[in-house]
Tab-separated table of C-alpha atoms in Angstrom:
chain	number	residue	atom	x	y	z
A	1	VAL	CA	0.009	0.007	0.089
A	2	GLY	CA	2.943	2.450	0.742
A	3	GLU	CA	3.509	4.458	3.739
A	4	PHE	CA	1.096	7.231	4.821
A	5	ARG	CA	0.420	9.223	7.861
A	6	VAL	CA	-2.985	10.129	9.340
A	7	HIS	CA	-1.981	12.134	12.246
A	8	TYR	CA	-1.885	15.651	10.933
A	9	ALA	CA	-5.040	16.527	12.927
A	10	GLY	CA	-4.466	14.159	15.872
A	11	PHE	CA	-6.642	15.746	18.544
A	12	PHE	CA	-9.581	17.825	19.290
A	13	ASP	CA	-9.376	20.886	21.756
A	14	PRO	CA	-11.529	20.785	24.869
A	15	GLY	CA	-14.765	22.273	23.828
A	16	PHE	CA	-14.623	21.629	20.039
A	17	GLY	CA	-18.227	21.675	18.988
A	18	HIS	CA	-19.463	22.146	22.513
A	19	ALA	CA	-22.668	24.413	22.580
A	20	GLU	CA	-21.428	26.471	25.547
A	21	SER	CA	-18.576	27.550	23.210
A	22	GLY	CA	-20.509	28.440	20.267
A	23	GLY	CA	-20.727	25.146	18.578
A	24	SER	CA	-23.532	22.909	17.569
A	25	GLY	CA	-21.554	19.611	17.264
A	26	SER	CA	-18.673	19.075	14.843
A	27	ARG	CA	-17.555	16.672	12.266
A	28	ALA	CA	-14.257	14.925	12.410
A	29	VAL	CA	-12.386	15.013	9.392
A	30	LEU	CA	-9.452	12.760	8.577
A	31	GLU	CA	-6.407	14.289	6.870
A	32	VAL	CA	-4.309	11.747	4.860
A	33	ARG	CA	-1.304	12.325	2.925
A	34	SER	CA	0.778	9.650	0.979
A	35	ARG	CA	4.571	9.582	1.444
A	36	ASP	CA	6.798	8.903	-1.601
A	37	VAL	CA	4.541	6.534	-3.381
A	38	PRO	CA	0.935	7.493	-4.610
A	39	PHE	CA	-1.684	5.110	-3.584
A	40	ILE	CA	-5.483	4.662	-3.796
A	41	ILE	CA	-7.850	4.470	-0.755
A	42	GLU	CA	-10.650	2.043	-1.483
A	43	ASP	CA	-14.136	2.227	-0.150
A	44	GLY	CA	-14.261	0.573	3.184
A	45	GLN	CA	-10.528	0.471	3.723
A	46	THR	CA	-9.516	1.053	7.291
A	47	VAL	CA	-6.894	3.866	7.585
A	48	GLY	CA	-7.271	4.939	11.226
A	49	ARG	CA	-9.339	4.842	14.247
A	50	LEU	CA	-11.033	7.671	16.254
A	51	VAL	CA	-11.322	7.224	20.030
A	52	TYR	CA	-13.373	9.635	22.171
A	53	GLU	CA	-12.596	9.912	25.959
A	54	ARG	CA	-14.603	11.538	28.475
A	55	MET	CA	-13.110	14.444	30.193
A	56	ALA	CA	-12.806	14.442	34.054
A	57	ALA	CA	-14.288	18.045	34.107
A	58	LEU	CA	-15.007	21.111	31.933
A	59	PRO	CA	-11.744	23.016	31.005
A	60	ASP	CA	-11.320	26.438	32.254
A	61	VAL	CA	-11.418	27.741	28.768
A	62	LEU	CA	-13.388	26.168	25.891
A	63	TYR	CA	-12.117	26.060	22.337
A	64	GLY	CA	-13.962	28.697	20.382
A	65	LYS	CA	-14.937	30.939	23.353
A	66	GLY	CA	-13.194	34.224	22.722
A	67	LEU	CA	-9.978	32.484	21.482
A	68	GLY	CA	-10.212	33.354	17.729
A	69	SER	CA	-10.487	29.665	17.071
A	70	ASN	CA	-10.472	28.740	13.349
A	71	TYR	CA	-12.811	25.808	13.057
A	72	GLN	CA	-15.694	26.322	15.717
A	73	ALA	CA	-19.230	25.853	14.098
A	74	GLN	CA	-17.947	25.384	10.460
A	75	GLY	CA	-18.962	22.928	8.003
A	76	LEU	CA	-16.624	20.726	5.984
A	77	LYS	CA	-14.127	22.533	3.854
A	78	LEU	CA	-10.787	22.555	2.399
A	79	SER	CA	-7.783	22.887	4.856
A	80	LYS	CA	-6.256	26.387	5.020
A	81	HIS	CA	-3.257	24.931	3.037
A	82	PHE	CA	-5.299	24.923	-0.126
A	83	LYS	CA	-6.088	27.976	-2.161
A	84	VAL	CA	-9.619	28.336	-3.607
A	85	GLY	CA	-10.402	30.381	-6.607
C-alpha cells in the first residue's frame, strides 16, 4: 500500500463543537497524505481509528470561546493549506 500518515489532525481541543463555546456539534475530518509513493484508498478500507474519551471536568477555557478559534461551528471545507479560486 505504501507509507502514509494520518496524524496531521491528531486531537480535538476541549470544547470543540460544544454548545457552550458556540458550537452545535462538529464533524471529525481525517487528513491523509501519501509519502513518496502515490496510492489509492478504497471504499471501506481502514486507515485509522477515532477514539473519544470523556473528560474528568470542563476545562477552564473552551475552544472557540473568545480565543479566535479557526474551526468552531464550520461545515466541511478544505484545509487552509489549499487556495480556492
